[in-house]
Coordinates of C-alpha atoms in Angstrom, one line a residue:
X1 CA 0.0 0.0 0.0
X2 CA 1.3 3.4 -0.9
X3 CA 2.4 5.7 2.0
X4 CA 1.6 9.4 2.2
X5 CA 5.2 10.4 1.1
X6 CA 4.9 8.4 -2.1
X7 CA 1.6 10.1 -2.9
X8 CA 3.1 13.5 -2.3
X9 CA 6.1 12.7 -4.5
X10 CA 3.8 11.6 -7.4
X11 CA 1.7 14.8 -7.2
X12 CA 4.7 17.1 -7.0
X13 CA 6.4 15.5 -9.9
X14 CA 3.2 15.8 -12.0
X15 CA 2.9 19.5 -11.0
X16 CA 6.4 20.1 -12.4
X17 CA 5.9 17.9 -15.5
X18 CA 2.4 16.8 -16.4
X19 CA 3.8 14.0 -18.6
X20 CA 5.0 12.2 -15.5
X21 CA 1.4 11.6 -14.5
X22 CA 1.5 8.3 -16.5
X23 CA -0.1 5.0 -15.9
X24 CA 2.5 4.0 -13.3
X25 CA 2.1 7.2 -11.3
X26 CA -1.7 6.7 -11.3
X27 CA -1.3 3.2 -10.2
X28 CA 0.8 4.4 -7.2
X29 CA -2.0 6.7 -6.2
X30 CA -4.6 4.1 -6.7
X31 CA -2.7 1.8 -4.3
X32 CA -3.0 4.2 -1.4
X33 CA -5.7 3.8 1.3
X34 CA -8.7 6.1 1.0
X35 CA -7.7 8.3 4.0
X36 CA -4.1 8.6 2.7
X37 CA -5.3 9.6 -0.8
X38 CA -7.8 12.1 0.6
X39 CA -5.2 13.8 2.8
X40 CA -2.6 13.9 0.1
X41 CA -4.9 15.5 -2.5
X42 CA -6.3 17.9 0.1
X43 CA -2.8 19.1 1.1
X44 CA -1.7 19.3 -2.5
X45 CA -4.6 21.5 -3.4
X46 CA -4.2 23.7 -0.4
X47 CA -0.4 24.2 -1.1
X48 CA -0.7 25.0 -4.7
X49 CA -4.1 26.5 -5.3
X50 CA -4.9 27.2 -8.9
X51 CA -1.6 25.7 -10.1
X52 CA -2.9 22.3 -8.9
X53 CA -5.9 22.4 -11.2
X54 CA -4.4 20.5 -14.2
X55 CA -3.2 17.6 -12.1
X56 CA -6.5 17.4 -10.2
X57 CA -8.6 17.7 -13.3
X58 CA -6.6 14.9 -15.0
X59 CA -7.1 12.6 -12.0
X60 CA -10.9 13.5 -11.7
X61 CA -11.4 12.3 -15.3
X62 CA -9.5 9.0 -14.8
X63 CA -12.0 6.3 -15.5
X64 CA -9.7 3.5 -14.4
X65 CA -9.3 4.5 -10.7
X66 CA -12.5 5.2 -9.0
X67 CA -11.2 6.2 -5.6
X68 CA -8.6 8.5 -7.1
X69 CA -11.3 10.1 -9.3
X70 CA -13.6 10.7 -6.3
X71 CA -10.8 12.2 -4.1
X72 CA -9.7 14.5 -6.9
X73 CA -13.2 15.8 -7.5
X74 CA -13.5 16.5 -3.8
X75 CA -10.2 18.5 -3.9
X76 CA -11.5 20.4 -6.8
X77 CA -14.7 21.2 -5.0
X78 CA -12.8 22.5 -2.0
X79 CA -10.8 24.8 -4.4
X80 CA -14.0 26.1 -5.9
X81 CA -15.3 26.9 -2.5
X82 CA -12.2 29.0 -2.0
X83 CA -12.9 31.1 -5.1
X84 CA -10.7 29.2 -7.5
X85 CA -12.4 28.8 -10.9
X86 CA -12.5 25.1 -11.5
X87 CA -13.0 23.7 -15.2
X88 CA -16.5 22.4 -16.0
X89 CA -16.9 18.7 -15.5
X90 CA -16.6 17.0 -18.9
X91 CA -19.7 15.2 -20.1
X92 CA -19.8 11.5 -19.4
X93 CA -19.4 9.3 -22.5
X94 CA -22.6 7.4 -23.3
X95 CA -22.5 3.7 -22.4
X96 CA -23.8 2.9 -25.8
X97 CA -22.5 5.2 -28.5
X98 CA -24.5 5.9 -31.7
X99 CA -22.4 4.9 -34.6
X100 CA -22.9 6.3 -38.1
X101 CA -25.4 4.3 -40.2
X102 CA -23.6 2.4 -43.0
X103 CA -25.0 0.1 -45.6
X104 CA -24.4 -3.5 -44.7
X105 CA -26.5 -5.4 -47.3
X106 CA -28.3 -4.5 -50.5
X107 CA -30.6 -5.9 -53.2
X108 CA -31.6 -4.9 -56.7
X109 CA -34.5 -6.0 -58.9
X110 CA -34.3 -6.3 -62.6
X111 CA -35.4 -3.4 -64.7
X112 CA -38.9 -3.1 -66.2
X113 CA -39.9 -1.6 -69.5
X114 CA -40.3 1.9 -68.0
X115 CA -36.7 1.9 -66.7
X116 CA -37.7 1.4 -63.1
X117 CA -36.2 -1.0 -60.6
X118 CA -36.5 -1.7 -56.9
X119 CA -33.5 -0.9 -54.6
X120 CA -33.2 -2.2 -51.0
X121 CA -30.4 -1.0 -48.7
X122 CA -30.1 -2.2 -45.2
X123 CA -28.3 0.3 -42.9
X124 CA -26.5 -0.9 -39.8
X125 CA -25.6 1.5 -37.0
X126 CA -27.5 3.9 -34.9
X127 CA -27.6 2.2 -31.5
X128 CA -26.8 -1.2 -32.9
X129 CA -30.1 -1.7 -34.8
X130 CA -30.8 -2.0 -38.5
X131 CA -33.0 0.0 -40.8
X132 CA -34.2 -0.9 -44.3
X133 CA -34.7 1.7 -47.0
X134 CA -36.8 0.6 -49.9
X135 CA -36.8 2.7 -53.1
X136 CA -38.1 2.7 -56.6
X137 CA -35.7 4.4 -59.0
X138 CA -36.2 5.2 -62.7
X139 CA -33.6 6.1 -65.3
X140 CA -35.7 9.0 -66.8
X141 CA -37.3 10.4 -63.7
X142 CA -35.0 9.6 -60.6
X143 CA -36.5 8.4 -57.4
X144 CA -40.2 7.6 -57.6
X145 CA -40.9 6.1 -54.2
X146 CA -39.3 5.7 -50.8
X147 CA -40.3 3.8 -47.7
X148 CA -38.6 2.0 -44.8
X149 CA -37.6 2.2 -41.2
X150 CA -36.3 0.0 -38.4
X151 CA -36.4 -3.7 -39.0
X152 CA -35.4 -6.9 -37.2
X153 CA -33.3 -9.6 -38.8
X154 CA -36.3 -12.0 -38.6
X155 CA -38.6 -9.5 -40.2
X156 CA -36.1 -8.9 -43.0
X157 CA -35.8 -12.6 -43.8
X158 CA -39.5 -12.9 -43.9
X159 CA -39.8 -9.9 -46.3
X160 CA -37.1 -11.3 -48.5
X161 CA -38.8 -14.6 -48.7
X162 CA -42.1 -13.1 -49.6
X163 CA -40.6 -10.8 -52.1
X164 CA -38.8 -13.6 -54.0
X165 CA -42.0 -15.6 -54.1
X166 CA -44.1 -12.7 -55.5
X167 CA -41.6 -10.6 -57.5
X168 CA -42.0 -10.9 -61.3
X169 CA -38.6 -9.4 -61.9
X170 CA -35.3 -11.1 -60.8
X171 CA -34.2 -10.1 -57.3
X172 CA -30.5 -10.3 -56.4
X173 CA -28.3 -9.4 -53.5
X174 CA -25.5 -7.0 -54.6
X175 CA -22.5 -5.3 -53.0
X176 CA -23.9 -2.3 -51.1
X177 CA -21.9 0.1 -53.2
X178 CA -23.8 -1.0 -56.3
X179 CA -27.1 -0.1 -54.8
X180 CA -25.9 3.1 -53.3
X181 CA -24.5 4.0 -56.8
X182 CA -28.0 3.4 -58.3
X183 CA -29.5 5.9 -55.8
X184 CA -26.7 8.4 -56.4
X185 CA -27.3 8.2 -60.1
X186 CA -31.1 8.8 -59.5
X187 CA -30.2 11.9 -57.4
X188 CA -27.9 13.2 -60.1
X189 CA -30.8 12.8 -62.5
X190 CA -33.0 14.9 -60.3
X191 CA -30.3 17.6 -60.2
X192 CA -30.1 17.7 -64.1
X193 CA -33.9 17.8 -64.4
X194 CA -34.4 20.4 -61.6
X195 CA -36.7 18.0 -59.7
X196 CA -36.7 16.7 -56.2
X197 CA -37.0 13.2 -54.8
X198 CA -40.1 12.3 -52.6
X199 CA -40.2 14.0 -49.2
X200 CA -39.8 10.6 -47.5
X201 CA -36.2 10.5 -48.9
X202 CA -35.1 13.3 -46.5
X203 CA -34.8 10.9 -43.6
X204 CA -32.3 8.9 -45.7
X205 CA -30.5 11.7 -47.5
X206 CA -27.6 12.0 -45.0
X207 CA -26.9 8.3 -44.7
X208 CA -26.7 7.9 -48.5
X209 CA -24.5 10.9 -48.8
X210 CA -22.1 9.5 -46.2
X211 CA -22.1 6.1 -48.0
X212 CA -21.1 7.6 -51.3
X213 CA -17.5 6.8 -50.6
X214 CA -18.2 3.2 -49.8
X215 CA -15.5 0.8 -51.2
X216 CA -17.0 -1.2 -54.0
X217 CA -17.3 -5.0 -53.5
X218 CA -15.1 -7.5 -55.3
X219 CA -16.1 -7.7 -59.0
X220 CA -18.4 -4.7 -58.8
X221 CA -17.6 -1.7 -61.1
X222 CA -16.4 1.6 -59.7
X223 CA -19.2 3.8 -58.1
X224 CA -21.3 0.6 -57.9
X225 CA -22.5 1.1 -61.5
X226 CA -21.5 -0.8 -64.6
X227 CA -19.3 1.0 -67.1
X228 CA -21.3 2.0 -70.1
X229 CA -21.0 -0.2 -73.2
X230 CA -18.2 1.0 -75.3
X231 CA -18.1 1.2 -79.1
X232 CA -15.4 -0.4 -81.1
X233 CA -14.8 -3.1 -83.7
X234 CA -17.2 -5.9 -82.7
X235 CA -16.1 -9.5 -82.9
X236 CA -18.0 -11.9 -85.2
X237 CA -19.3 -13.8 -82.2
X238 CA -20.5 -10.5 -80.6
X239 CA -22.4 -9.6 -83.8
X240 CA -24.0 -13.0 -83.9
X241 CA -25.1 -12.7 -80.3
X242 CA -26.5 -9.2 -81.0
X243 CA -28.6 -10.7 -83.8
X244 CA -30.2 -13.0 -81.3
X245 CA -31.5 -10.1 -79.2
X246 CA -35.1 -10.9 -80.0
X247 CA -34.6 -14.0 -77.8
X248 CA -34.3 -11.6 -74.8
X249 CA -37.6 -10.0 -75.6
X250 CA -39.3 -13.5 -75.3
X251 CA -38.0 -13.9 -71.7
X252 CA -40.6 -13.2 -68.9
X253 CA -38.3 -10.7 -67.3
X254 CA -38.4 -8.5 -70.4
X255 CA -42.1 -8.9 -71.2
X256 CA -42.6 -5.2 -70.4
X257 CA -39.8 -4.0 -72.6
X258 CA -41.2 -2.1 -75.7
X259 CA -41.4 1.4 -77.0
X260 CA -44.4 3.4 -75.6
X261 CA -47.4 2.3 -77.6
X262 CA -48.8 5.9 -77.4
X263 CA -45.9 7.2 -79.5
X264 CA -46.7 4.6 -82.3
X265 CA -50.5 5.0 -82.5
X266 CA -50.4 6.6 -85.9
X267 CA -47.9 4.0 -87.2
X268 CA -50.1 1.2 -85.8
X269 CA -53.1 2.6 -87.8
X270 CA -51.0 2.9 -90.9
X271 CA -50.0 -0.8 -90.5
X272 CA -53.6 -1.8 -89.9
X273 CA -54.7 0.0 -93.0
X274 CA -52.0 -1.6 -95.1
X275 CA -52.9 -5.1 -93.8
X276 CA -56.6 -4.5 -94.5
X277 CA -56.3 -2.8 -97.8
X278 CA -58.6 -4.2 -100.6
X279 CA -55.7 -3.7 -103.0
X280 CA -54.3 -7.0 -104.1
X281 CA -50.6 -6.8 -103.2
X282 CA -48.0 -9.6 -102.7
X283 CA -46.9 -10.7 -99.4
X284 CA -43.5 -9.3 -100.2
X285 CA -44.9 -5.8 -100.7
X286 CA -46.9 -6.1 -97.4
X287 CA -43.7 -7.1 -95.6
X288 CA -41.8 -4.2 -97.1
X289 CA -44.5 -1.7 -96.0
X290 CA -44.4 -3.2 -92.5
X291 CA -40.6 -3.0 -92.4
X292 CA -40.7 0.6 -93.6
X293 CA -43.1 1.5 -90.7
X294 CA -40.8 -0.3 -88.2
X295 CA -37.7 1.5 -89.6
X296 CA -39.5 4.9 -89.2
X297 CA -40.3 4.1 -85.6
X298 CA -36.8 3.0 -84.7
X299 CA -35.3 6.2 -86.4
X300 CA -37.7 8.4 -84.5
X301 CA -37.7 6.8 -81.1
X302 CA -34.1 5.5 -80.8
X303 CA -31.9 8.6 -81.3
X304 CA -28.6 8.9 -79.4
X305 CA -30.3 9.4 -76.0
X306 CA -32.7 6.5 -76.6
X307 CA -29.9 4.2 -77.7
X308 CA -27.8 5.0 -74.6
X309 CA -30.7 4.5 -72.3
X310 CA -31.7 1.1 -73.7
X311 CA -28.0 0.1 -73.9
X312 CA -27.7 0.8 -70.1
X313 CA -30.8 -1.2 -69.4
X314 CA -29.5 -4.1 -71.3
X315 CA -26.1 -3.9 -69.6
X316 CA -27.8 -3.9 -66.2
X317 CA -29.9 -6.9 -67.1
X318 CA -26.8 -8.7 -68.3
X319 CA -25.4 -8.3 -64.7
X320 CA -28.7 -9.7 -63.4
X321 CA -28.7 -12.6 -65.7
X322 CA -25.1 -13.5 -64.7
X323 CA -26.0 -13.2 -61.1
X324 CA -28.9 -15.6 -61.4
X325 CA -26.8 -18.2 -63.2
X326 CA -27.8 -17.5 -66.8
X327 CA -24.7 -16.7 -68.8
X328 CA -26.2 -17.1 -72.2
X329 CA -28.9 -14.4 -72.0
X330 CA -26.3 -12.3 -70.2
X331 CA -23.9 -12.5 -73.1
X332 CA -26.7 -11.7 -75.6
X333 CA -27.7 -8.7 -73.5
X334 CA -24.1 -7.4 -73.4
X335 CA -23.6 -7.8 -77.1
X336 CA -26.9 -6.1 -77.9
X337 CA -26.0 -3.2 -75.5
X338 CA -22.6 -2.8 -77.2
X339 CA -24.3 -2.7 -80.6
X340 CA -26.8 0.0 -79.5
X341 CA -24.0 2.1 -77.9
X342 CA -22.0 2.0 -81.2
X343 CA -23.5 4.9 -83.1
X344 CA -21.5 4.0 -86.2
X345 CA -23.8 1.0 -86.6
X346 CA -27.2 1.4 -88.2
X347 CA -29.8 1.1 -85.4
X348 CA -32.6 0.2 -87.9
X349 CA -30.8 -3.0 -88.7
X350 CA -30.4 -4.1 -85.1
X351 CA -32.6 -7.0 -84.0
X352 CA -33.1 -5.5 -80.5
X353 CA -34.3 -2.1 -81.7
X354 CA -36.7 -3.5 -84.4
X355 CA -38.0 -6.0 -81.8
X356 CA -38.9 -3.1 -79.5
X357 CA -40.7 -1.3 -82.3
X358 CA -42.6 -4.4 -83.5
X359 CA -43.8 -5.2 -80.0
X360 CA -45.0 -1.6 -79.6
X361 CA -46.9 -1.8 -82.8
X362 CA -48.6 -5.1 -81.6
X363 CA -49.6 -3.6 -78.3
X364 CA -50.8 -0.3 -79.9
X365 CA -53.0 -2.4 -82.2
X366 CA -54.5 -4.2 -79.1
X367 CA -55.2 -0.8 -77.5
X368 CA -56.9 0.4 -80.7
X369 CA -59.0 -2.7 -80.8
X370 CA -60.1 -2.2 -77.3
X371 CA -58.5 -5.4 -75.9
X372 CA -56.0 -3.5 -73.8
X373 CA -56.2 -0.2 -71.8
X374 CA -53.7 2.5 -72.8
X375 CA -53.0 3.3 -69.2
X376 CA -52.0 -0.4 -68.5
X377 CA -49.3 -0.4 -71.2
X378 CA -48.0 3.1 -71.0
X379 CA -44.2 3.2 -70.6
X380 CA -44.2 6.5 -68.8
X381 CA -42.7 6.1 -65.2

């Protein structure tokens, strides 16, 4: 047990050089009996007054030695009663600290024909809990819908199970950076359009901003987004794959992929008139008229912006196909995306582009015949 002389020596040394109040010195004080410690600190404060404040304040904040801390605080109190200005007591650190919310897991759906997809990001942090942000983002309008809040792990698994059972589009887990990148891209689109995301996004704005610098997971592209398809000299096998792009449009996941029927209503009527004309024409001439209408639609609807937009959608779906174990449609989607992105290639001769136009004509014809409602097949977000 430390005697009074040893306590006084430690305190005097710390007064001359605060660096000497190290862990060993504090242990020396902590080893003293309560009366010895109380007496030593009282005498030290009385002898040096305000000059003793730095040493006493340091000891009063020592979380490791409870008796030393209490004796130091009583010495400080006595000094304050004598008119010495004592530093304010530092706030106690919370037992459970709130950590910044960071994305821990994330999911994306495939993309529908309007350019919309679902994004789920699970944020971990706060006071150790988790919160799920569920969004719908669109590549022409930005963020369309936002919901979410605190969620337990059990509830999350139940929601995921239900979603996979009911979702028509593929649903995959992705590196969080990829999902955060999709939201960042939607926010950038809002900035360009001069629009704002839904008011419900305000609760999530700061956590997405802090997550923007999140390291991208292995195999994911920078910023969580795929690099856009690049133009170049296509290989023969790429050209062959691109010509098979109509196979993609036959897949259930791409059933909603077509040009907005409203924009081809007049073309659909022209096609209907040509088919029902009483003039006797050969099948070849009929096919040529139909091909001419399709070409006109592709030229009008798939300009540079439209080509880039559909190429990005194809590239995203290639990632989805790969992630769900379907490399062949993934390869076709990438080849078709590269063909669309290459503006040196005639878009009117690309199978994917003409497939979009032909499907739009068919659906517009169904609307004109009253078998479909225009609102049900609109491609507007």
